[in-house]
Coordinates of C-alpha atoms in Angstrom, one line a residue:
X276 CA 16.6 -28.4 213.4
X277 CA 17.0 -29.0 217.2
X278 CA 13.7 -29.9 219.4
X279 CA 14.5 -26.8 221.5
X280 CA 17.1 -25.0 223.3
X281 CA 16.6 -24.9 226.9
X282 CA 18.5 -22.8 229.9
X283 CA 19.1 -24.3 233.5
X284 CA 19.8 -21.8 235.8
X285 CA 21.0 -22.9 239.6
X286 CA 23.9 -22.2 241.9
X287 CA 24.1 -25.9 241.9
X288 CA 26.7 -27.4 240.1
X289 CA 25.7 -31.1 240.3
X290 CA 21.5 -30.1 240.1
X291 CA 22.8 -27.7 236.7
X292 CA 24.8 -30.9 234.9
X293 CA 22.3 -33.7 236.1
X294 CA 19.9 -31.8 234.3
X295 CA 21.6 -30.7 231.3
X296 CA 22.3 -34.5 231.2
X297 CA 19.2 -35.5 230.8
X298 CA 17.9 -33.0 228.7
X299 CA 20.8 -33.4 226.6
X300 CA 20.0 -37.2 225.9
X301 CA 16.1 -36.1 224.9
X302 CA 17.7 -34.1 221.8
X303 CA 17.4 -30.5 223.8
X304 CA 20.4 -27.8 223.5
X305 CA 21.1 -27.0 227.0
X306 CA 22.9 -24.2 228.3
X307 CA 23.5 -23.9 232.0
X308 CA 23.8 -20.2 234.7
X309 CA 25.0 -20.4 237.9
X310 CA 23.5 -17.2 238.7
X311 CA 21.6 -14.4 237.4
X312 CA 24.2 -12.5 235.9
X313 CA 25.0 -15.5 234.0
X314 CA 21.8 -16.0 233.4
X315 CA 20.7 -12.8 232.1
X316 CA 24.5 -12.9 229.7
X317 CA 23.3 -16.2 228.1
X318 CA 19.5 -14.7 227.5
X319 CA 21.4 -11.8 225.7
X320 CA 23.2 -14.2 223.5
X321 CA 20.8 -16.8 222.7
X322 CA 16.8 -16.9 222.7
X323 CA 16.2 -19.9 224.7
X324 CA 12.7 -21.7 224.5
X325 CA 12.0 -22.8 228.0
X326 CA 14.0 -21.6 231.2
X327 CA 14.3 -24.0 234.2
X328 CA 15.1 -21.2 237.4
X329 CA 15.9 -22.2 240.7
X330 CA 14.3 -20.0 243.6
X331 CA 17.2 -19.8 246.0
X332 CA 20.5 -18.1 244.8
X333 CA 23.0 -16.6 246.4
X334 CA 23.3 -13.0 244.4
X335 CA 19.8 -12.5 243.0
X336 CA 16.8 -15.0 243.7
X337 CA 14.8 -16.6 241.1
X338 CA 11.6 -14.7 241.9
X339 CA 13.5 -11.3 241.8
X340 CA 14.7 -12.5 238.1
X341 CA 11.3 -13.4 237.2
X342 CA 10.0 -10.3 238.2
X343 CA 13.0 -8.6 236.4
X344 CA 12.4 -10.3 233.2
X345 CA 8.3 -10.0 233.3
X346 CA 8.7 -6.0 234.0
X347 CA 11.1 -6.0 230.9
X348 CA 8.5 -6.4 228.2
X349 CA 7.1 -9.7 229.2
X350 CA 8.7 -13.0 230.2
X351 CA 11.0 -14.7 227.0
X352 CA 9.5 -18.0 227.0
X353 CA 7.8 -20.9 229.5
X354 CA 9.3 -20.4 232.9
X355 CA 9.7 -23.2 235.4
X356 CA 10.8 -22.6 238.5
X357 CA 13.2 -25.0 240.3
X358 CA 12.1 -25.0 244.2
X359 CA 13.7 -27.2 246.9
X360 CA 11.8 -25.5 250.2
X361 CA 9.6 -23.0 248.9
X362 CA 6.8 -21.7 250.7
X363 CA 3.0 -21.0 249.7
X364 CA 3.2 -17.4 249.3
X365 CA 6.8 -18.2 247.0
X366 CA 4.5 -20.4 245.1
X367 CA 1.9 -17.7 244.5
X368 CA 4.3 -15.0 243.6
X369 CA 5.8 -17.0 240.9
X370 CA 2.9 -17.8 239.2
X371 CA 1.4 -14.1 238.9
X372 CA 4.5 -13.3 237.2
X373 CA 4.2 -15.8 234.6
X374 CA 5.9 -18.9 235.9
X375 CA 4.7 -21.9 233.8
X376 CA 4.8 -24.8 236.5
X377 CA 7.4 -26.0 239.4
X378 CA 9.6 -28.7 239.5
X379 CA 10.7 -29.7 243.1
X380 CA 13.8 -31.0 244.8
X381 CA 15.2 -33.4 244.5
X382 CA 14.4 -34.0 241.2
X383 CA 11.9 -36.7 239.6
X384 CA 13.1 -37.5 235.8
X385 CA 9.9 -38.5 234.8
X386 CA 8.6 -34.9 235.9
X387 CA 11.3 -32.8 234.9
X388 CA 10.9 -34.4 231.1
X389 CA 7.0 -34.0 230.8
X390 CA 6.9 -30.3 232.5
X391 CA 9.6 -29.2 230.0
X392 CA 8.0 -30.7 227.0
X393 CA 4.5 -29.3 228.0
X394 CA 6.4 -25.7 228.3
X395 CA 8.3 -25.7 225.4
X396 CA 4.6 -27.1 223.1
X397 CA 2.9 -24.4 225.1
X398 CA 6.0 -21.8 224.1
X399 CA 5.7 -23.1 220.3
X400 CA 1.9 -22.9 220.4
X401 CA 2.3 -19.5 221.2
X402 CA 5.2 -18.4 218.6
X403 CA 2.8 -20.1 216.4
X404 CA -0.4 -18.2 217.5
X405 CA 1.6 -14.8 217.3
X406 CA 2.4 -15.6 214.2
X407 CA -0.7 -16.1 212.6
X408 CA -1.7 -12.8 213.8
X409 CA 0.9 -10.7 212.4
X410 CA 0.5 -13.0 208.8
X411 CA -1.8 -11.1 206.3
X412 CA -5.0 -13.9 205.8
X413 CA -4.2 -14.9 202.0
X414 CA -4.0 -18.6 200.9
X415 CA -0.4 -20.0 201.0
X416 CA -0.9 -22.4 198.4
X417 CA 0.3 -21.6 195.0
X418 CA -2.2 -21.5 192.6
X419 CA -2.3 -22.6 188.9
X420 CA -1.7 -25.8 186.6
X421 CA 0.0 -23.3 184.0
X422 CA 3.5 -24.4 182.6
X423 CA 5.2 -21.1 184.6
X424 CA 3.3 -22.0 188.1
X425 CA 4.7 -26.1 187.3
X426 CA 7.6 -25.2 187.1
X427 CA 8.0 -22.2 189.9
X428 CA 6.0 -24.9 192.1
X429 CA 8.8 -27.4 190.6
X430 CA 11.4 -25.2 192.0
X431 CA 10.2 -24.1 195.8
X432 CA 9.0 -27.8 196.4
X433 CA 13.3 -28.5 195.6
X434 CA 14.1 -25.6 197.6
X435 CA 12.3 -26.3 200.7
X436 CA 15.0 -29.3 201.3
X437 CA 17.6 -26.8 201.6
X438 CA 18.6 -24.0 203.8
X439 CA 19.7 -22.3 201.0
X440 CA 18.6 -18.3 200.6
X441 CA 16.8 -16.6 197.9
X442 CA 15.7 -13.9 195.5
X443 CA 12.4 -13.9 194.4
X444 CA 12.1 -10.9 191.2
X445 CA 8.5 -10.2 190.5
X446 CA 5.8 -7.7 189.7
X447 CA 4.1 -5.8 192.6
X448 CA 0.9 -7.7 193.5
X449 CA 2.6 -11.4 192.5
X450 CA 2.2 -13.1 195.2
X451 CA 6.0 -13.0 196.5
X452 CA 5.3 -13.4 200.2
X453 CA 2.7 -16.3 199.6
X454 CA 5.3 -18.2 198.1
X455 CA 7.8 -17.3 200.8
X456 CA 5.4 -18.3 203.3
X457 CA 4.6 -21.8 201.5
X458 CA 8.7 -22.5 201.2
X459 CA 8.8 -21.5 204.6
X460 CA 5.9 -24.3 205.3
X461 CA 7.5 -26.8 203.3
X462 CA 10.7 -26.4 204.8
X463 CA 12.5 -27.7 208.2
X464 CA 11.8 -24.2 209.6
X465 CA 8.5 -24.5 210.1
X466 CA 8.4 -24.4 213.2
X467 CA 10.2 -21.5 213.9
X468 CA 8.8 -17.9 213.1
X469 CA 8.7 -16.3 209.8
X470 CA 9.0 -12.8 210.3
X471 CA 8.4 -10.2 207.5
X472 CA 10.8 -6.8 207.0
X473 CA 9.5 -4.2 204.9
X474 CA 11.8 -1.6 204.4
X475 CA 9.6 0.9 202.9
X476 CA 7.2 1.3 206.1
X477 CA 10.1 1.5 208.4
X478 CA 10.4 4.8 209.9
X479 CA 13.9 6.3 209.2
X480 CA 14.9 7.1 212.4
X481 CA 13.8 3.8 213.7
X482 CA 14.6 1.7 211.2
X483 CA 18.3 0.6 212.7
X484 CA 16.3 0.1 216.3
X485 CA 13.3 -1.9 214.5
X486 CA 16.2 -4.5 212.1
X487 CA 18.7 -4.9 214.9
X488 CA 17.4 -4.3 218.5
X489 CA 18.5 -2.2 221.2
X490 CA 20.6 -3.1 223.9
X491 CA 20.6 -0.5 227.1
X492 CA 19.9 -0.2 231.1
X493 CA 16.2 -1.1 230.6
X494 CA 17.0 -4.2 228.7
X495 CA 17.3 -5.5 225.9
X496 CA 14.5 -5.3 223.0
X497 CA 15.1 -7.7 220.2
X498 CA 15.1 -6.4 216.8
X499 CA 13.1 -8.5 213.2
X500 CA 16.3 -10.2 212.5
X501 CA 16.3 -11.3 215.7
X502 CA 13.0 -12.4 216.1
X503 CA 12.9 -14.4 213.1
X504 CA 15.9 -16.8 214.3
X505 CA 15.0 -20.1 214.0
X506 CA 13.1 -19.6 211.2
X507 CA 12.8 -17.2 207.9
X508 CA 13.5 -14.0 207.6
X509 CA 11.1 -11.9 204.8
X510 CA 12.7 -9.3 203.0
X511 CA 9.8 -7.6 201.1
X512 CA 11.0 -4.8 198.2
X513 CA 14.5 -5.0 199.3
X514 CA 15.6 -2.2 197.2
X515 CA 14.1 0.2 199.7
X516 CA 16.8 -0.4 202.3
X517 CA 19.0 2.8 202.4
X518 CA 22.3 2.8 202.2
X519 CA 23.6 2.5 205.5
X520 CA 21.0 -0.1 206.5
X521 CA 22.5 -2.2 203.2
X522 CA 26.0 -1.6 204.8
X523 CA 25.1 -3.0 208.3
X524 CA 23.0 -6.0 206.6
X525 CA 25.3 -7.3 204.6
X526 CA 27.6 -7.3 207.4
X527 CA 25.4 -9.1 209.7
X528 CA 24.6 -11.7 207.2
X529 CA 28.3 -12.4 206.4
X530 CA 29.3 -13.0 209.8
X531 CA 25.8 -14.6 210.9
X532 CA 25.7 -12.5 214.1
X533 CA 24.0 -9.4 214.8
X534 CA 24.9 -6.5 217.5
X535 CA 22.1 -4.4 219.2
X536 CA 21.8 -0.5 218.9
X537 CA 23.8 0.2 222.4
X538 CA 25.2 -3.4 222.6
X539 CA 28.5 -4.4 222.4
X540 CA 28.5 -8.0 222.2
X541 CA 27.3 -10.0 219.4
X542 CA 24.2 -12.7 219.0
X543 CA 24.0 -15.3 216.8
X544 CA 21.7 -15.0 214.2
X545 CA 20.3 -18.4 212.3
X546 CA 17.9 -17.3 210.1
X547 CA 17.0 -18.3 206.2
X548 CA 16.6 -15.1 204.2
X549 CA 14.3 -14.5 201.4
X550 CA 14.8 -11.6 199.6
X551 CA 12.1 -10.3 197.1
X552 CA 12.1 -7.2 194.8
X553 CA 10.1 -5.5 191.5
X554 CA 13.1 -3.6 190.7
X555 CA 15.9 -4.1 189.0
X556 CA 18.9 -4.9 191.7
X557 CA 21.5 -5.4 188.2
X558 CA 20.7 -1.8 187.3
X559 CA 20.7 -0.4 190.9
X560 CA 24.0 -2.3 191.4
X561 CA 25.5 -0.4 188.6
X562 CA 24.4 2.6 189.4
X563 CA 25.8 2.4 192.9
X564 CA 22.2 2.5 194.7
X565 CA 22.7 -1.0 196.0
X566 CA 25.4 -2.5 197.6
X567 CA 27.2 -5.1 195.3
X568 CA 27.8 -7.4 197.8
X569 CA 24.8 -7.7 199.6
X570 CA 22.9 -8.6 196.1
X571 CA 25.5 -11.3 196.2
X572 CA 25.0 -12.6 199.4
X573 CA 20.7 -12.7 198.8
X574 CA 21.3 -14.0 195.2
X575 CA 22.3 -17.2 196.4
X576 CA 19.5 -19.1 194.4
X577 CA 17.7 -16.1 191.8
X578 CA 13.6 -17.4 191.4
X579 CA 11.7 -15.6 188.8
X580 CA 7.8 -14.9 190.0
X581 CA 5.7 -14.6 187.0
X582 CA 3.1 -11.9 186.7
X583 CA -0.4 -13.0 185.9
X584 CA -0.7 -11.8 182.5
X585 CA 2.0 -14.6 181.3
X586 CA 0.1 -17.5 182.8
X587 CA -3.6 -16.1 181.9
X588 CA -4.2 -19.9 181.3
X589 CA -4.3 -19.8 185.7
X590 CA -7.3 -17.6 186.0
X591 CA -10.5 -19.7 185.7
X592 CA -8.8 -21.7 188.8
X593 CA -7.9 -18.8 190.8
X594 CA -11.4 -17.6 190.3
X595 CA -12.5 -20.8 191.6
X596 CA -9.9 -20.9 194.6
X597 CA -10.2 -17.2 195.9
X598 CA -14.3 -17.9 195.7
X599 CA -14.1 -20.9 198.1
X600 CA -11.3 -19.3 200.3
X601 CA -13.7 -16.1 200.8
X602 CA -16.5 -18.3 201.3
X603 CA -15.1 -20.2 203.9
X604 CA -13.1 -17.9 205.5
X605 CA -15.3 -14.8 205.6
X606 CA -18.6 -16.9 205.3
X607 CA -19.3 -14.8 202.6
X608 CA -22.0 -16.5 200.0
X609 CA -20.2 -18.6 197.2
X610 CA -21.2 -17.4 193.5
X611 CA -20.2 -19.0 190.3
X612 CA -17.9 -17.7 187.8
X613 CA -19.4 -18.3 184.3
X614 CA -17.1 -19.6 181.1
X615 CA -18.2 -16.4 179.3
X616 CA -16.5 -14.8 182.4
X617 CA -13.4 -16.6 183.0
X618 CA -13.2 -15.4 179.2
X619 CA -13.5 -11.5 179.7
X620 CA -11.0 -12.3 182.5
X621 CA -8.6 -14.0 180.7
X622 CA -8.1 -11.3 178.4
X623 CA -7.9 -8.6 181.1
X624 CA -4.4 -7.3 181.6
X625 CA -4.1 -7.7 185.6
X626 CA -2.2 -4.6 186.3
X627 CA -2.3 -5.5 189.8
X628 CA -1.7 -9.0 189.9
X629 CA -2.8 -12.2 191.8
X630 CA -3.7 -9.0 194.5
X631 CA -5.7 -7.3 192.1
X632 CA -7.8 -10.8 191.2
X633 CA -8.2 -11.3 194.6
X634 CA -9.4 -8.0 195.6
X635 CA -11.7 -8.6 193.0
X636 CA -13.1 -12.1 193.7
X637 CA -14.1 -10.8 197.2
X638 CA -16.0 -7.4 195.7
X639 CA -17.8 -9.7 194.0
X640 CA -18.6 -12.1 196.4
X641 CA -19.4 -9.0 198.8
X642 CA -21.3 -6.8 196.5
X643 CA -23.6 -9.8 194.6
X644 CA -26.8 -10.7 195.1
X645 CA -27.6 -13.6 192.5
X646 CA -25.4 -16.8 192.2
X647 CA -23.6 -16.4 189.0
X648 CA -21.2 -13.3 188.7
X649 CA -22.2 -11.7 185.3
X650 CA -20.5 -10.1 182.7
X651 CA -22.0 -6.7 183.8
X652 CA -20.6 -6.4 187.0
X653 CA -17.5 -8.0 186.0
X654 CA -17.1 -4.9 183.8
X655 CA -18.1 -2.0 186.9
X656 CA -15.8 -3.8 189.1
X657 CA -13.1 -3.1 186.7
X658 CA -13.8 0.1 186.4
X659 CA -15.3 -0.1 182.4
X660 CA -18.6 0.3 183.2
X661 CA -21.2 2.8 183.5
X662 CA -21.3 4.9 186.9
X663 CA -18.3 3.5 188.3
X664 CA -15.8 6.0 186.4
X665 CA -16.3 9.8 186.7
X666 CA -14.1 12.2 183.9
X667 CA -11.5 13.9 185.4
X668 CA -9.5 16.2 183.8
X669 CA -8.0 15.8 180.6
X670 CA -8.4 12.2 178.5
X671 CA -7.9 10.5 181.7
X672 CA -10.9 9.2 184.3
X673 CA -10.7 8.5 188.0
X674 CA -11.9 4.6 188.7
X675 CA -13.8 5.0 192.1
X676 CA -13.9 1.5 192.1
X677 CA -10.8 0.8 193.0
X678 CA -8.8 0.8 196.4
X679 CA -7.3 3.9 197.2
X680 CA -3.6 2.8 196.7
X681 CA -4.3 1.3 193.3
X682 CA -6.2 4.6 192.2
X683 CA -3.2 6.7 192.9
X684 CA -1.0 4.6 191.3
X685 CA -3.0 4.8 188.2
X686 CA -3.2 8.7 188.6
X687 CA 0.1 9.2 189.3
X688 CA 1.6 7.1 186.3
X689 CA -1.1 9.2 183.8
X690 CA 0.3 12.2 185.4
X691 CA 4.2 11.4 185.1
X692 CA 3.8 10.4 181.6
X693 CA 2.2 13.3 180.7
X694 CA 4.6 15.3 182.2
X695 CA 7.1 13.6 181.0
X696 CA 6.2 13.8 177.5
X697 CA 6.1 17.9 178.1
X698 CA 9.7 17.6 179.2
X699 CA 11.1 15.8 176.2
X700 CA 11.8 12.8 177.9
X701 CA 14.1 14.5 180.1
X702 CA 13.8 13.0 183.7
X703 CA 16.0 16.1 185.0
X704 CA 13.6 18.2 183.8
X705 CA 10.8 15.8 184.8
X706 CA 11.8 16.2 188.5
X707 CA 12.3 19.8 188.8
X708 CA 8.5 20.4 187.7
X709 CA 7.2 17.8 190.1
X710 CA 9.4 18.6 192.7
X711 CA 11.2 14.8 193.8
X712 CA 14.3 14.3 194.2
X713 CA 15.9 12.7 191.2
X714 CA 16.6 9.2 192.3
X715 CA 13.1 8.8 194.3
X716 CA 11.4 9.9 190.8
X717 CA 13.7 7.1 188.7
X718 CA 12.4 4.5 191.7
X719 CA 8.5 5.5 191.1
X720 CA 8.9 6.0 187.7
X721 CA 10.0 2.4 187.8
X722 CA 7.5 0.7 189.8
X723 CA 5.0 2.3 187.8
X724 CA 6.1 0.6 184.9
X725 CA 7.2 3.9 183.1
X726 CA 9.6 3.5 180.6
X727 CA 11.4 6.6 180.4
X728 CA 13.4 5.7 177.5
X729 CA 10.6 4.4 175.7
X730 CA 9.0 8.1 176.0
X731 CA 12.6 9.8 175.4
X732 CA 12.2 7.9 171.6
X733 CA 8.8 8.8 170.7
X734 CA 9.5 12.4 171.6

C-alpha cells in the first residue's frame, strides 16, 4: 500500500513538478492540476488524501474552489492552501472553509514535508474515527480454542497476507462480519476504510445511487464501492442483490472501475471484497437467481464459518469473553458463569448463533443482581422458564424474552411449517395461502431453516 496519494494544484509549472518531486521521493502518489478544471477532473477520478491548492489562478481561484468543494457536501480530505502574497482577510476565508494550514512561497522543504504529513495523519485519523462510528461495537477477535475456530483462525491469519477476495458461507448470527473485520485488521488495508454493503436494507430505488454514486451538476456524491477504496469492501447476505444490481457488480469488479449514476467517465476502484452469504449461491446459480459469473468472481477463496452448535466445546470461553467485553465496555457489573452453567449451555442448540450468546451474555449482565449467573435465570432468559413464555395459539408459545426480530423469526417458521404441512408439501400451494411471491417464500423458507422437501416426505 502507498503512504498516500496527494494532488498539487497550481498554474505553476515549475512550483507543480518541484513539488511532485519531492513528494514523490517521500513514497506519496502525486498527481498534479494546473487549474481548477483539472483539478476538479482528477478529484472525479481519484480520491486523493490531502490536496495542496494554490490561491491565485488564472480561471478559478483557490478560495472559490474551496468554497466550491466545502458547499458540495463537505471538503474531500486535508486542504492546504498554496499562498505566495495573500492577504489577512484571504487567510481568514480559507480557514472557515475548512483549509487545514498554508504553505507560503517560495517554498521551504522542511515545511511543505511536515504540513502534508500532519494533514494526511489528521485525514487518516478521521477516516479512522468515521469508521468506528459506522462499525457495530462487537469484539473483532475470533473467539474459541475449538478444532473448527483453529483452523478458520488458521486460515484468515494466511489470508490476511494476500489481497486475495472471499466467500465467507455461514449461518445467520455467525459472526461473518467480525471475521471480515479482523482479516481486514490483519491485513495491509488496514488503514484504509472497511465499508459494509447490505443489500437487503438498500432501498430499491436507491440502491444503484447508494453502490455506485451519482455524478450530476451538483457534484458528485460517491457511492459504498467507492468509499471503501483503499480498503475492504463488505458484502453482507449477498444473495439479496437483485438481478440487475448482480449485472452491474460483476461488471465493475471485472474491469476494477466503477461509473457514477449520471457519469460518463469511469473511476478506479481498488477495493478487496468480501462476500458472505447463509444461502445457498450453488443452488441459486442453478436456478438462474444469481449470476454465474459474479459467484465466480467472489469465490476466489470459499471459507466455511461454522455455526455454534458444531464447536459447543467454544462456549465456556465465549461466556467468559462477552462477560469482560460488556464489563468493560458498557461498565456493566462482571458476574461469573458457573461450570453447572457453561453445561446447560453447552447443550443448548444456539439457533441464533455467536449473536444470540451474546445477546444473552449482556441480558444477564444487565438484568442480575448477585455475582454468579444461576441456572434459573439461565433458563427465563432462554425463554424455558416460568413467566417468560405466554401460550399462544395452537401447540406453539410466544417467547417475550426475546428480541423482536428473533421472535418473529421463530413465529414465522412455526407458522410456515404448519402451513406447509396443510398444503402437502406443496410450496405453490404454500404461497398462494400466505400471499408471497414464490421465489421470496423459497428465500424465507430457507433462511429459516425450513426444509421443504423434508416436509414434502413426511406428508
Amino acid at each position: 500500500m502507498a503512504s498516500g496519494q496527494i494532488l498539487v494544484v497550481d498554474d505553476e509549472p515549475d512550483i507543480r513538478s518541484l513539488i511532485k518531486e519531492i513528494l514523490e521521493d517521500e513514497g506519496y502518489q502525486v498527481s498534479t492540476a494546473e487549474n481548477a478544471e483539472a483539478a476538479r477532473e482528477v478529484r472525479r477520478q481519484s480520491r486523493p488524501d490531502v490536496i495542496l491548492l494554490d490561491i491565485w489562478m488564472p480561471d478559478t481561484d483557490g478560495i472559490s474552489l474551496l468554497r466550491e468543494w466545502a458547499e458540495r457536501g463537505g471538503l474531500p480530505c486535508p486542504v492546504i492552501m498554496i499562498s505566495g502574497h495573500g492577504t489577512v482577510e484571504t487567510a481568514v476565508e480559507a480557514t472557515r472553509l475548512g483549509a487545514y494550514d498554508f504553505v507560503e512561497k517560495p517554498i521551504s522543504l522542511a515545511k511543505l514535508l511536515l504540513t502534508v504529513e500532519r494533514a494526511f495523519e489528521a485525514g487518516q485519523l478521521k477516516r479512522e474515527n468515521e469508521g468506528l462510528k459506522r462499525q457495530v461495537p462487537v469484539p473483532l477477535e475470533p473467539v474459541g480454542s475449538s478444532r473448527p475456530m483453529q483452523a478458520l483462525r488458521g486460515q484468515l491469519e494466511r489470508l490476511a497476507g494476500h489481497d486475495t477476495w472471499l466467500l465467507m458461507m455461514g449461518e445467520p448470527g455467525s459472526g461473518k462480519e467480525s471475521l471480515a473485520r479482523w482479516l481486514h485488521e490483519k491485513s495491509a488495508r488496514r488503514i484504509g476504510p472497511f465499508v459494509t454493503v447490505a443489500p437487503g436494507s438498500l432501498a430499491r430505488e436507491h440502491a444503484t445511487q447508494a453502490l455506485f454514486g451519482l455524478e450530476d451538476s451538483g457534484g458528485v456524491q460517491q457511492g459504498l464501492l467507492e468509499q471503501a477504496n483503499g480498503g475492504t469492501l463488505f458484502l453482507d447476505e449477498v444473495a439479496e442483490l437483485d438481478p440487475e444490481l448482480q449485472l452491474r457488480l460483476s461488471s465493475t469488479l471485472e474491469r476494477r472501475e466503477l461509473i457514477r449514476c449520471g457519469g460518463r467517465e469511469p473511476v478506479n476502484l481498488d477495493i478487496r471484497v468480501v462476500a458472505a452469504t447463509a444461502q445457498d449461491l450453488d443452488n441459486l446459480v442453478a436456478a438462474g437467481r444469481f449470476r454465474e459469473e459474479l459467484y465466480y468472481q467472489l469465490k476466489v477463496v470459499p471459507l466455511a464459518v461454522p455455526a455454534l452448535r458444531e464447536r459447543v466445546e467454544d462456549v465456556p470461553e465465549l461466556l467468559q469473553y462477552y462477560a469482560d467485553f460488556f464489563a468493560n465496555r458498557d461498565k456493566l457489573p462482571y458476574r461469573l458463569f458457573p461450570v453447572a452453567v457453561q453445561n446447560r449451555l453447552r447443550n443448548y442448540g444456539w439457533p441464533g448463533n455467536l449473536r444470540e450468546l451474546r445477546n444473552l451474555v449482556q441480558r444477564l449482565l444487565i438484568l442480575g443482581s448477585v455475582p454468579e449467573v444461576d441456572l434459573i435465570e439461565v433458563e427465563q432468559a432462554l425463554g424455558h422458564g416460568a413467566g417468560t413464555r405466554a401460550p399462544r395459539g395452537e401447540g406453539f408459545d410466544i417467547d417475550y424474552g426475546l428480541p423482536l426480530r428473533e421472535a418473529r423469526e421463530q413465529f414465522e417458521r412455526v407458522y410456515l411449517l404448519r402451513q406447509l404441512h396443510e398444503a402437502g408439501g406443496s410450496v405453490g400451494k404454500l404461497a398462494k395461502v400466505v400471499g408471497m411471491e414464490r421465489t421470496h417464500l423459497y428465500r424465507k423458507l430457507r433462511d429459516l431453516g425450513v426444509d421443504v422437501k423434508a416436509v414434502a416426505r413426511e406428508d
